[in-house]
Amino acid sequence: MHISFRHELGRDPWFITGIGLGLVLLLLAGLGPVFSPYDPHDISFRPLSPPSADHWLGVNDGGMDIFSELLFGMRNTAGFGILAGFTALFLGVAVGLAAAWFGGFTDQIAMRLADVVLAVPSVMILIMAASLFRPSPVMLAVILSIISWPTTAKAIRSQALVVKNRLHIHAARQAGASGIYILARHLLPELFPLYLIGFAAKARMAMFMEASLAFLGLLDPARKSLGIIISFALKYYYMDIWWNWLLPPVILLSLLTMTVTFLVISLEKVFDPRLKEAL
Amino acid sequence: MKDGHYIKLTAVYFFAGLVMVYASYSLPKWLPGDFVTAMYYGSNVTLTAEQEAQIRACYPCQEGFSRYLLNLLSLKWGYSYAFLTPVSDLILEALPWTLLLFGGAHGASMLFGFIAGVEAAWRRGGWVEKAGVGCMTIMEGVPEMCTGVALLMLFALWLGWFPSSGAETAYSIYSAIERIWDMTHHLALPFTTLFLAYLPGNFLLTRGSMVMVLKEQFVQTARAKGLPPSRVRYAHAARNALLPMFTRFGLRIAFMVTGAVVVETIFSYPGMGTLLYKAIGLRDLSLIQGIVLISSLMVLFVNLAMEILYGIIDPRIRNAYKLPA
């Protein structure tokens, strides 16, 4: 079953583009400190100097090398997305599987909780909390995942309910397998495609949120982020800096979210049985 | 049974609203220090412990939750120390612009996305449909921050066709028609940004659900009856593809608000978003609190309205709560 999926994914142009772009961006983000020619916090260069052989993308108003800033900014933005994506996925899988497996009261509580979290405009609480307490980015990523787990949990739960009633699960039960064993050995691996979709969708949302919050000035301005670079560059947009200072972070942020979007769309296409016919 | 359902819905949302109000009431209390420390922290005046106690006694700052609620209802939302104006004035001034921009972009993108999605699903397999899906998938990946900056560079700075900031030309004396034109001119860029951000999602979703609907037997029946294709498409099939779009709207509106804040800031549009941006920059806590609270209450209200709308749009949901006779 999985082999045919892999084959199908391998033929999907969106998936190939997404994976290719994703690998390049991950490499850039991961090896950013190695590639970057200067320390992004070094303010010893001539402010607003145009691109040159020494500074590929010029220097910003604070005298920092823009290319180095960009590499570190992307690293932070992508890292934030990956962290928030993983935590949200973990929460969603834990709640969704527990709700589906135990059913009854646990299910009721979990799903009502999910409804409440979905109904309350929690991003607003996030903005309020961020402006009052100035949490660290890691803390913020965790808060964001606490806000965004319900959709994953619901998807996992509904699919787990289907798998739960399949014959091999019944057989495993008859053979005397414990609940934990079935959850870990059967349900958890069989829902794998849903994890990919859930993770990518949450990571995309988180990167977007990180860039927006940084742009709005809710994150530490000393921490490099694509949103912060855009926000600072926008103050000087009327000067002749737009192509070396404003455009690169905009393109990089677009590529980042675009990559994840392609992956989400192609994964959904291949793995969602309902959408399968539609696309 | 049906009325009971709506009452229950309203109760749930009312409760959620109360939770929001309580959060906004209690969150600032967790901050270290109080208003006395805040007021005298940076000043030249050094207070003795006795004087501090006296000032605290003068201002009973620990107002109760019921008092807070009452103030909220009577538009006493606090006082902005950065703008030296009541918070309510600032918010009520900014609100219409945001409603115009956000509501307009939403309405337009839903309408166009829906029609384009229905038409694309109808022409499934053709090159128009394939190109449409490809373009929309790419656009879905571009965040509004990037579209906004790109449009600003291209049309405001380079070509100079549209103004780069504001909602109206300041200090101008216009007739009514000129004024509307001026407002449209200022609205064009932020509106287009949000429109382009929301369109792909609506398009892809409508297309996806429409393709499924078109496989249903009742569509075949409608065709076999010899109805004109446009009637089959819209009156019979498209109605069934409407619901997912509304459901998605409810789920995503809170995240969209953040995007709209960024777009307003990019174009300095004098709405709630720009106000929030300024308030954050000036660390004007009472203003931030007011904006966040009011906008989240509005989001809740919109979500409630949507849920009630579902029932009207989709008879299956309305009837699901009726007991069989």
Coordinates of C-alpha atoms in Angstrom, one line a residue:
Chain A
M1 CA 0.0 0.0 0.0
H2 CA 2.7 2.4 1.0
I3 CA 4.8 1.5 -2.1
S4 CA 2.0 2.7 -4.4
F5 CA 1.7 5.9 -2.4
R6 CA 5.4 6.5 -2.7
H7 CA 5.2 5.9 -6.4
E8 CA 2.3 8.3 -6.7
L9 CA 4.1 11.0 -4.7
G10 CA 7.2 10.5 -6.8
R11 CA 5.2 11.4 -9.9
D12 CA 3.5 14.5 -8.5
P13 CA 5.2 17.6 -9.8
W14 CA 4.0 19.6 -6.7
F15 CA 5.6 17.1 -4.4
I16 CA 8.9 17.0 -6.3
T17 CA 9.1 20.8 -6.4
G18 CA 8.2 21.0 -2.8
I19 CA 10.7 18.4 -1.7
G20 CA 13.5 19.9 -3.9
L21 CA 12.9 23.5 -2.6
G22 CA 12.5 22.2 0.9
L23 CA 15.8 20.4 0.9
V24 CA 17.6 23.5 -0.5
L25 CA 16.0 25.8 2.1
L26 CA 16.6 23.4 5.0
L27 CA 20.2 23.1 4.0
L28 CA 20.5 26.9 3.9
A29 CA 18.8 27.2 7.2
G30 CA 20.7 24.4 8.8
L31 CA 24.1 25.5 7.6
G32 CA 23.3 29.2 7.8
P33 CA 26.0 29.9 10.4
V34 CA 28.6 28.2 8.2
F35 CA 27.7 30.0 5.0
S36 CA 27.2 33.4 6.5
P37 CA 30.2 35.6 5.9
Y38 CA 29.7 37.8 9.0
D39 CA 28.1 37.8 12.4
P40 CA 24.6 39.1 11.8
H41 CA 24.8 41.2 15.0
D42 CA 28.0 42.9 14.0
I43 CA 27.3 46.6 13.5
S44 CA 30.7 47.7 12.4
F45 CA 30.0 48.2 8.7
R46 CA 29.1 51.4 6.9
P47 CA 25.2 51.8 7.2
L48 CA 23.1 51.6 4.1
S49 CA 26.1 50.8 1.8
P50 CA 25.0 49.2 -1.5
P51 CA 25.9 45.6 -2.4
S52 CA 29.6 44.9 -3.1
A53 CA 32.0 42.0 -3.2
D54 CA 32.4 42.2 0.6
H55 CA 28.7 42.5 1.3
W56 CA 26.6 40.6 -1.3
L57 CA 23.4 42.2 -0.4
G58 CA 24.7 45.4 1.1
V59 CA 24.5 46.7 4.7
N60 CA 21.3 47.8 6.6
D61 CA 20.6 51.0 8.4
G62 CA 22.2 49.6 11.6
G63 CA 25.4 48.6 9.9
M64 CA 24.7 44.9 9.7
D65 CA 25.5 42.6 6.8
I66 CA 22.1 41.8 5.1
F67 CA 23.1 38.5 3.7
S68 CA 24.1 37.1 7.1
E69 CA 21.0 38.6 8.6
L70 CA 18.9 36.8 6.0
L71 CA 20.5 33.4 6.6
F72 CA 20.0 33.7 10.4
G73 CA 16.5 35.1 9.9
M74 CA 15.4 32.2 7.8
R75 CA 16.9 29.7 10.2
N76 CA 14.9 31.3 13.0
T77 CA 11.7 31.4 11.0
A78 CA 12.0 27.9 9.7
G79 CA 13.0 26.6 13.1
F80 CA 10.0 28.2 14.8
G81 CA 7.7 26.6 12.2
I82 CA 9.3 23.2 12.7
L83 CA 9.1 23.4 16.5
A84 CA 5.5 24.6 16.5
G85 CA 4.6 22.0 13.9
F86 CA 6.0 19.2 15.9
T87 CA 4.5 20.2 19.2
A88 CA 1.1 20.8 17.6
L89 CA 1.3 17.4 15.9
F90 CA 2.3 15.7 19.1
L91 CA -0.7 17.2 21.0
G92 CA -3.1 16.5 18.1
V93 CA -2.0 12.9 17.7
A94 CA -2.1 12.2 21.5
V95 CA -5.5 13.7 22.0
G96 CA -7.0 12.3 18.7
L97 CA -5.7 8.8 19.3
A98 CA -6.8 8.8 23.0
A99 CA -10.3 10.1 22.0
A100 CA -10.7 7.4 19.3
W101 CA -9.3 4.5 21.3
F102 CA -11.0 5.1 24.7
G103 CA -14.2 6.6 23.3
G104 CA -17.0 7.5 25.6
F105 CA -16.3 10.1 28.3
T106 CA -12.7 10.7 27.2
D107 CA -13.9 11.3 23.6
Q108 CA -16.6 13.7 24.7
I109 CA -14.2 15.8 26.9
A110 CA -11.5 15.9 24.2
M111 CA -13.8 16.9 21.4
R112 CA -15.7 19.5 23.4
L113 CA -12.3 21.0 24.4
A114 CA -11.3 21.0 20.8
D115 CA -14.5 22.9 19.9
V116 CA -13.9 25.5 22.6
V117 CA -10.3 26.1 21.4
L118 CA -11.6 26.4 17.8
A119 CA -14.3 28.8 18.8
V120 CA -12.2 31.2 20.9
P121 CA -10.2 33.5 18.7
S122 CA -7.0 32.3 20.4
V123 CA -4.6 34.2 18.1
M124 CA -5.9 37.3 19.8
I125 CA -5.1 35.9 23.2
L126 CA -1.6 35.1 21.8
I127 CA -1.1 38.7 20.6
M128 CA -2.2 40.0 24.0
A129 CA 0.0 37.5 25.9
A130 CA 2.9 38.3 23.6
S131 CA 2.6 42.1 24.1
L132 CA 2.1 41.8 27.9
F133 CA 4.7 39.2 28.8
R134 CA 7.2 39.1 25.9
P135 CA 7.6 35.4 25.9
S136 CA 10.6 33.7 24.4
P137 CA 10.1 32.3 20.8
V138 CA 10.2 28.8 22.1
M139 CA 7.4 29.6 24.6
L140 CA 5.5 31.3 21.8
A141 CA 5.8 28.3 19.5
V142 CA 4.4 26.1 22.3
I143 CA 1.5 28.5 22.9
L144 CA 0.8 28.5 19.2
S145 CA 0.7 24.7 19.2
I146 CA -1.7 24.7 22.1
I147 CA -4.0 26.9 20.0
S148 CA -3.7 24.9 16.8
W149 CA -3.9 21.2 17.8
P150 CA -7.7 20.7 17.4
T151 CA -7.9 20.3 13.6
T152 CA -5.2 17.7 13.6
A153 CA -6.8 15.9 16.6
K154 CA -10.1 15.8 14.8
A155 CA -8.6 14.4 11.6
I156 CA -6.6 11.8 13.5
R157 CA -9.6 10.8 15.6
S158 CA -11.9 10.2 12.6
Q159 CA -9.4 8.2 10.7
A160 CA -8.4 6.2 13.8
L161 CA -12.1 5.3 14.4
V162 CA -12.1 3.8 10.9
V163 CA -8.9 1.8 11.5
K164 CA -10.0 0.7 14.9
N165 CA -12.9 -1.3 13.5
R166 CA -10.8 -3.1 10.9
L167 CA -10.4 -6.8 11.1
H168 CA -6.7 -7.0 11.9
I169 CA -7.3 -4.8 15.0
H170 CA -10.0 -7.2 16.1
A171 CA -7.6 -10.1 15.4
A172 CA -4.9 -8.4 17.5
R173 CA -7.4 -8.0 20.4
Q174 CA -8.5 -11.6 20.1
A175 CA -4.8 -12.6 20.3
G176 CA -4.7 -10.8 23.6
A177 CA -2.8 -7.7 22.7
S178 CA -3.0 -4.9 25.2
G179 CA -4.5 -1.5 24.3
I180 CA -1.1 0.2 24.5
Y181 CA 0.4 -2.4 22.2
I182 CA -2.3 -2.0 19.6
L183 CA -2.1 1.8 19.8
A184 CA 1.7 1.7 19.4
R185 CA 2.1 -1.1 16.9
H186 CA -1.0 -0.7 14.7
L187 CA -2.8 2.6 15.0
L188 CA 0.2 4.8 15.3
P189 CA 2.1 3.7 12.2
E190 CA -1.0 3.2 10.1
L191 CA -2.0 6.8 10.4
F192 CA 1.4 8.0 9.4
P193 CA 0.3 10.0 6.2
L194 CA -2.0 12.1 8.4
Y195 CA 1.0 13.1 10.5
L196 CA 2.8 14.4 7.5
I197 CA -0.2 16.5 6.4
G198 CA -0.8 17.8 10.0
F199 CA 2.8 18.7 10.6
A200 CA 3.2 20.5 7.3
A201 CA 0.0 22.4 7.7
K202 CA 0.8 23.5 11.2
A203 CA 4.4 24.4 10.3
R204 CA 3.2 26.6 7.5
M205 CA 0.8 28.4 9.8
A206 CA 3.5 28.8 12.4
M207 CA 6.1 30.3 10.0
F208 CA 3.5 32.7 8.8
M209 CA 2.6 33.6 12.3
E210 CA 6.2 34.1 13.3
A211 CA 6.9 36.4 10.4
S212 CA 3.7 38.4 11.2
L213 CA 4.4 38.7 14.9
A214 CA 8.0 39.7 14.3
F215 CA 6.8 42.2 11.7
L216 CA 4.4 43.7 14.2
G217 CA 7.2 44.0 16.7
L218 CA 5.9 41.4 19.2
L219 CA 9.1 39.4 19.2
D220 CA 12.5 40.4 20.4
P221 CA 13.8 42.9 17.7
A222 CA 17.4 41.7 18.3
R223 CA 16.4 38.2 17.2
K224 CA 16.8 37.9 13.4
S225 CA 13.7 36.9 11.6
L226 CA 12.4 37.4 8.1
G227 CA 9.5 39.4 9.4
I228 CA 11.8 41.7 11.3
I229 CA 14.0 42.3 8.3
I230 CA 11.0 43.1 6.1
S231 CA 9.6 45.4 8.8
F232 CA 12.9 47.3 9.1
A233 CA 13.5 47.5 5.3
L234 CA 10.0 48.8 4.8
K235 CA 10.8 51.9 6.7
Y236 CA 13.4 52.8 4.0
Y237 CA 11.4 51.5 1.0
Y238 CA 11.5 54.8 -0.9
M239 CA 15.3 54.7 -1.0
D240 CA 17.1 52.7 -3.5
I241 CA 17.4 49.7 -1.2
W242 CA 14.3 47.8 -2.2
W243 CA 16.0 45.2 -4.4
N244 CA 18.9 44.3 -2.1
W245 CA 17.2 44.7 1.3
L246 CA 13.4 44.4 1.0
L247 CA 13.1 41.9 -1.9
P248 CA 15.3 39.0 -0.7
P249 CA 13.5 38.4 2.6
V250 CA 10.1 38.7 0.8
I251 CA 11.2 36.1 -1.8
L252 CA 12.7 33.9 0.9
L253 CA 9.6 34.0 3.0
S254 CA 7.4 33.3 0.0
L255 CA 9.6 30.3 -1.0
L256 CA 9.4 29.0 2.5
T257 CA 5.6 29.0 2.8
M258 CA 5.2 28.0 -0.8
T259 CA 7.4 24.9 -0.3
V260 CA 5.3 23.8 2.7
T261 CA 2.0 24.6 0.8
F262 CA 3.1 22.4 -2.1
L263 CA 3.9 19.6 0.2
V264 CA 0.5 19.9 2.1
I265 CA -1.5 20.0 -1.1
S266 CA 0.3 17.0 -2.8
L267 CA 0.2 14.9 0.4
E268 CA -3.5 15.7 0.9
K269 CA -4.1 14.7 -2.7
V270 CA -2.4 11.4 -2.4
F271 CA -3.4 10.3 1.1
D272 CA -6.9 11.7 1.6
P273 CA -9.2 9.1 0.3
R274 CA -12.0 11.6 -0.2
L275 CA -9.9 14.0 -2.1
K276 CA -8.3 11.3 -4.1
E277 CA -11.0 11.2 -6.7
A278 CA -11.3 15.0 -6.8
L279 CA -7.8 15.7 -8.0
Chain B
M1 CA -35.6 21.2 18.8
K2 CA -34.3 23.6 16.2
D3 CA -34.8 26.6 18.4
G4 CA -33.2 24.7 21.3
H5 CA -30.1 24.2 19.1
Y6 CA -29.7 27.9 18.4
I7 CA -30.2 28.8 22.1
K8 CA -27.5 26.3 22.9
L9 CA -25.2 27.7 20.2
T10 CA -25.7 31.2 21.5
A11 CA -25.0 30.1 25.0
V12 CA -21.7 28.5 24.0
Y13 CA -20.6 31.6 22.2
F14 CA -21.7 33.8 25.0
F15 CA -19.6 31.7 27.4
A16 CA -16.6 31.9 25.0
G17 CA -17.1 35.7 25.0
L18 CA -17.1 35.8 28.7
V19 CA -13.9 33.8 28.8
M20 CA -12.3 36.3 26.4
V21 CA -13.4 39.3 28.6
Y22 CA -12.1 37.5 31.7
A23 CA -8.8 36.8 30.1
S24 CA -8.4 40.4 29.1
Y25 CA -9.4 41.4 32.7
S26 CA -7.0 39.1 34.5
L27 CA -4.0 38.8 32.2
P28 CA -2.6 42.2 33.0
K29 CA -2.8 41.4 36.7
W30 CA -0.1 38.8 36.3
L31 CA 2.4 41.5 35.3
P32 CA 5.0 42.4 37.9
G33 CA 4.4 45.8 39.5
D34 CA 1.3 47.9 39.3
F35 CA 0.3 51.2 37.9
V36 CA 2.2 53.2 40.6
T37 CA 5.5 51.4 39.7
A38 CA 4.7 52.0 36.1
M39 CA 3.9 55.7 36.5
Y40 CA 6.9 56.5 38.7
Y41 CA 9.5 54.1 37.3
G42 CA 11.3 56.4 34.9
S43 CA 10.5 59.7 36.6
N44 CA 12.8 61.9 38.7
V45 CA 10.5 61.6 41.7
T46 CA 11.5 59.0 44.2
L47 CA 8.7 57.9 46.5
T48 CA 9.1 56.7 50.0
A49 CA 7.2 53.5 51.0
E50 CA 4.7 55.7 52.9
Q51 CA 4.0 57.9 49.9
E52 CA 3.6 54.9 47.7
A53 CA 1.0 53.4 50.0
Q54 CA -0.8 56.8 50.1
I55 CA -1.1 56.9 46.3
R56 CA -2.2 53.3 46.2
A57 CA -4.9 54.1 48.7
C58 CA -6.0 57.0 46.5
Y59 CA -6.6 54.9 43.5
P60 CA -8.5 51.7 44.1
C61 CA -7.0 49.9 41.2
Q62 CA -8.3 46.4 42.0
E63 CA -11.7 46.9 40.4
G64 CA -13.9 43.9 40.4
F65 CA -14.9 41.8 37.4
S66 CA -18.5 43.0 37.4
R67 CA -17.3 46.6 37.4
Y68 CA -15.0 45.8 34.5
L69 CA -17.9 44.2 32.6
L70 CA -20.1 47.2 33.2
N71 CA -17.4 49.6 32.0
L72 CA -17.0 47.5 28.9
L73 CA -20.7 47.8 28.1
S74 CA -20.7 51.5 28.6
L75 CA -17.8 52.0 26.2
K76 CA -15.4 52.9 29.0
W77 CA -12.5 50.9 27.6
G78 CA -9.8 52.8 29.4
Y79 CA -7.5 55.6 28.4
S80 CA -4.6 55.5 26.0
Y81 CA -1.6 57.1 27.5
A82 CA 0.3 57.2 24.2
F83 CA -2.4 59.0 22.2
L84 CA -4.0 60.8 25.3
T85 CA -7.4 59.8 24.1
P86 CA -10.1 57.4 25.3
V87 CA -9.5 54.0 23.9
S88 CA -13.1 53.8 22.7
D89 CA -12.7 56.9 20.5
L90 CA -9.6 55.5 18.8
I91 CA -11.2 52.1 18.2
L92 CA -14.5 53.4 16.9
E93 CA -12.6 55.7 14.5
A94 CA -10.5 52.9 13.1
L95 CA -13.2 50.2 13.0
P96 CA -15.2 51.3 9.9
W97 CA -12.0 51.3 7.7
T98 CA -11.1 47.8 8.8
L99 CA -14.7 46.6 8.2
L100 CA -14.6 48.1 4.8
L101 CA -11.2 46.5 3.9
F102 CA -11.5 43.1 5.6
G103 CA -15.2 42.6 4.9
G104 CA -14.9 43.8 1.3
A105 CA -11.9 41.6 0.5
H106 CA -13.6 38.6 2.1
G107 CA -16.9 39.1 0.4
A108 CA -15.2 39.6 -3.0
S109 CA -12.8 36.7 -2.6
M110 CA -15.6 34.3 -1.5
L111 CA -17.8 35.3 -4.4
F112 CA -15.1 35.1 -7.1
G113 CA -13.5 32.1 -5.6
F114 CA -16.8 30.3 -5.5
I115 CA -17.8 31.1 -9.1
A116 CA -14.3 30.3 -10.4
G117 CA -14.2 27.1 -8.5
V118 CA -17.6 26.0 -9.7
E119 CA -16.7 26.8 -13.3
A120 CA -13.3 25.1 -13.0
A121 CA -14.9 21.9 -11.6
W122 CA -17.3 21.9 -14.5
R123 CA -14.5 22.2 -17.1
R124 CA -12.5 19.5 -15.3
G125 CA -9.5 18.2 -17.3
G126 CA -9.4 21.1 -19.7
W127 CA -6.3 23.3 -19.9
V128 CA -8.1 26.3 -18.4
E129 CA -8.9 24.3 -15.3
K130 CA -5.3 22.9 -15.1
A131 CA -3.8 26.3 -15.4
G132 CA -6.2 27.8 -12.9
V133 CA -5.4 25.1 -10.3
G134 CA -1.7 25.6 -10.9
C135 CA -1.8 29.3 -10.5
M136 CA -4.0 29.2 -7.5
T137 CA -1.8 26.6 -5.8
I138 CA 1.2 28.8 -6.2
M139 CA -0.7 31.9 -5.0
E140 CA -1.9 29.9 -2.0
G141 CA 1.8 29.6 -0.9
V142 CA 2.5 33.4 -1.0
P143 CA 1.8 35.0 2.4
E144 CA -0.1 38.4 2.3
M145 CA 3.0 40.1 3.8
C146 CA 4.9 39.3 0.6
T147 CA 2.1 40.1 -1.8
G148 CA 1.6 43.4 0.0
V149 CA 5.2 44.4 -0.2
A150 CA 5.4 43.4 -3.9
L151 CA 2.2 45.4 -4.8
L152 CA 3.5 48.4 -2.8
M153 CA 6.8 48.4 -4.7
L154 CA 5.3 47.9 -8.1
F155 CA 2.2 50.1 -8.1
A156 CA 2.9 52.7 -5.5
L157 CA 6.6 53.3 -5.7
W158 CA 7.6 52.3 -9.3
L159 CA 4.6 53.0 -11.4
G160 CA 3.0 55.5 -9.0
W161 CA -0.5 54.6 -9.9
F162 CA -1.8 54.3 -6.4
P163 CA -1.1 56.1 -3.1
S164 CA 1.2 54.1 -0.8
S165 CA -0.6 55.0 2.4
G166 CA -3.7 56.2 4.1
A167 CA -7.3 55.8 3.4
E168 CA -8.1 59.3 2.1
T169 CA -6.2 62.4 0.9
A170 CA -5.7 64.5 4.0
Y171 CA -7.1 68.0 4.2
S172 CA -8.8 67.8 0.9
I173 CA -12.2 69.3 0.1
Y174 CA -14.1 67.0 -2.2
S175 CA -17.6 66.5 -3.4
A176 CA -19.2 63.2 -2.4
I177 CA -18.4 61.5 -5.6
E178 CA -14.8 62.6 -5.7
R179 CA -14.5 61.5 -2.1
I180 CA -15.7 58.0 -2.9
W181 CA -13.3 57.8 -5.8
D182 CA -10.5 59.0 -3.6
M183 CA -11.3 56.3 -1.0
T184 CA -11.5 53.6 -3.7
H185 CA -8.1 54.8 -5.0
H186 CA -6.6 54.4 -1.5
L187 CA -8.4 51.1 -0.9
A188 CA -7.2 49.5 -4.1
L189 CA -3.8 48.1 -3.1
P190 CA -4.6 46.7 0.4
F191 CA -7.9 45.3 -0.9
T192 CA -6.1 43.6 -3.8
T193 CA -3.5 42.1 -1.4
L194 CA -6.1 40.6 0.9
F195 CA -8.2 39.5 -2.1
L196 CA -5.3 37.7 -3.6
A197 CA -4.5 36.1 -0.3
Y198 CA -8.0 34.7 0.3
L199 CA -9.0 33.8 -3.3
P200 CA -6.9 30.7 -3.8
G201 CA -8.2 28.9 -0.7
N202 CA -11.8 29.6 -1.6
F203 CA -11.2 28.5 -5.2
L204 CA -9.4 25.3 -4.4
L205 CA -11.9 24.3 -1.7
T206 CA -14.9 25.0 -3.9
R207 CA -13.4 23.2 -6.8
G208 CA -12.6 20.1 -4.7
S209 CA -16.0 19.8 -3.2
M210 CA -17.7 20.6 -6.5
V211 CA -15.9 17.8 -8.3
M212 CA -17.3 15.4 -5.6
V213 CA -20.8 16.9 -5.9
L214 CA -20.8 16.6 -9.7
K215 CA -20.5 12.8 -9.3
E216 CA -23.7 12.5 -7.4
Q217 CA -26.7 11.0 -9.0
F218 CA -29.0 14.0 -8.6
V219 CA -26.7 16.0 -10.8
Q220 CA -27.1 13.3 -13.5
T221 CA -30.9 13.4 -13.0
A222 CA -30.9 17.2 -13.4
R223 CA -28.9 16.9 -16.6
A224 CA -31.2 14.1 -17.9
K225 CA -34.2 16.3 -17.3
G226 CA -32.7 18.6 -19.9
L227 CA -32.1 21.6 -17.6
P228 CA -29.8 24.3 -19.0
P229 CA -26.2 23.6 -17.8
S230 CA -26.0 26.8 -15.8
R231 CA -29.0 25.8 -13.8
V232 CA -27.6 22.3 -13.2
R233 CA -24.3 23.9 -12.1
Y234 CA -25.6 26.6 -9.7
A235 CA -29.1 25.6 -8.6
H236 CA -28.5 21.9 -8.2
A237 CA -24.8 21.2 -7.7
A238 CA -23.1 24.4 -6.4
R239 CA -25.4 24.8 -3.4
N240 CA -23.9 21.6 -2.0
A241 CA -20.4 22.9 -2.4
L242 CA -21.2 26.1 -0.5
L243 CA -21.0 24.7 3.0
P244 CA -17.3 23.8 3.2
M245 CA -16.4 27.4 2.3
F246 CA -18.4 28.8 5.2
T247 CA -17.0 26.2 7.6
R248 CA -13.5 27.0 6.6
F249 CA -14.2 30.7 7.0
G250 CA -15.2 30.2 10.6
L251 CA -12.0 28.1 11.3
R252 CA -9.6 30.5 9.7
I253 CA -10.9 34.0 10.5
A254 CA -8.8 34.4 13.6
F255 CA -5.6 33.7 11.6
M256 CA -6.8 35.9 8.8
V257 CA -7.1 38.8 11.3
T258 CA -3.4 38.6 12.0
G259 CA -2.7 38.8 8.2
A260 CA -5.0 41.7 7.8
V261 CA -3.1 43.5 10.6
V262 CA 0.1 43.1 8.7
V263 CA -1.4 44.3 5.4
E264 CA -2.9 47.4 7.1
T265 CA 0.5 48.2 8.6
I266 CA 2.2 47.8 5.2
F267 CA -0.1 50.3 3.6
S268 CA -0.6 52.4 6.7
Y269 CA -4.3 52.0 6.3
P270 CA -5.9 53.7 9.3
G271 CA -7.8 50.6 10.6
M272 CA -7.6 48.5 13.7
G273 CA -4.4 46.8 12.4
T274 CA -2.4 49.9 12.1
L275 CA -3.7 51.1 15.4
L276 CA -2.6 47.8 17.0
Y277 CA 0.8 48.1 15.4
K278 CA 1.3 51.6 16.8
A279 CA 0.0 50.5 20.2
I280 CA 2.5 47.7 20.3
G281 CA 5.3 50.0 19.2
L282 CA 4.4 52.4 22.0
R283 CA 3.7 49.7 24.5
D284 CA 0.3 51.2 25.2
L285 CA -1.1 48.3 27.1
S286 CA -4.7 49.6 27.6
L287 CA -5.0 50.3 23.9
I288 CA -3.6 46.8 22.9
Q289 CA -6.0 45.2 25.4
G290 CA -9.0 47.1 24.0
I291 CA -8.2 46.3 20.4
V292 CA -7.6 42.7 21.1
L293 CA -10.7 42.3 23.2
I294 CA -13.1 44.2 20.8
S295 CA -11.8 42.4 17.7
S296 CA -12.0 39.0 19.3
L297 CA -15.5 39.6 20.5
M298 CA -16.3 40.6 16.9
V299 CA -14.7 37.4 15.6
L300 CA -16.8 35.4 18.0
F301 CA -19.9 37.2 16.8
V302 CA -19.1 36.5 13.2
N303 CA -18.6 32.9 14.0
L304 CA -21.9 32.7 15.7
A305 CA -23.6 34.4 12.8
M306 CA -21.9 31.8 10.4
E307 CA -23.2 28.9 12.5
I308 CA -26.7 30.2 12.3
L309 CA -26.2 30.8 8.5
Y310 CA -25.2 27.2 8.0
G311 CA -28.7 26.1 8.9
I312 CA -30.2 28.5 6.4
I313 CA -27.8 27.6 3.6
D314 CA -27.9 23.9 4.2
P315 CA -31.2 22.3 5.0
R316 CA -29.5 19.1 5.9
I317 CA -28.0 20.7 9.0
R318 CA -31.2 22.4 9.9
N319 CA -33.1 19.2 9.7
A320 CA -30.4 17.2 11.5
Y321 CA -31.6 18.7 14.8
K322 CA -35.3 17.9 14.2
L323 CA -36.6 14.8 15.8
P324 CA -38.3 12.4 13.4
A325 CA -42.1 12.9 13.7

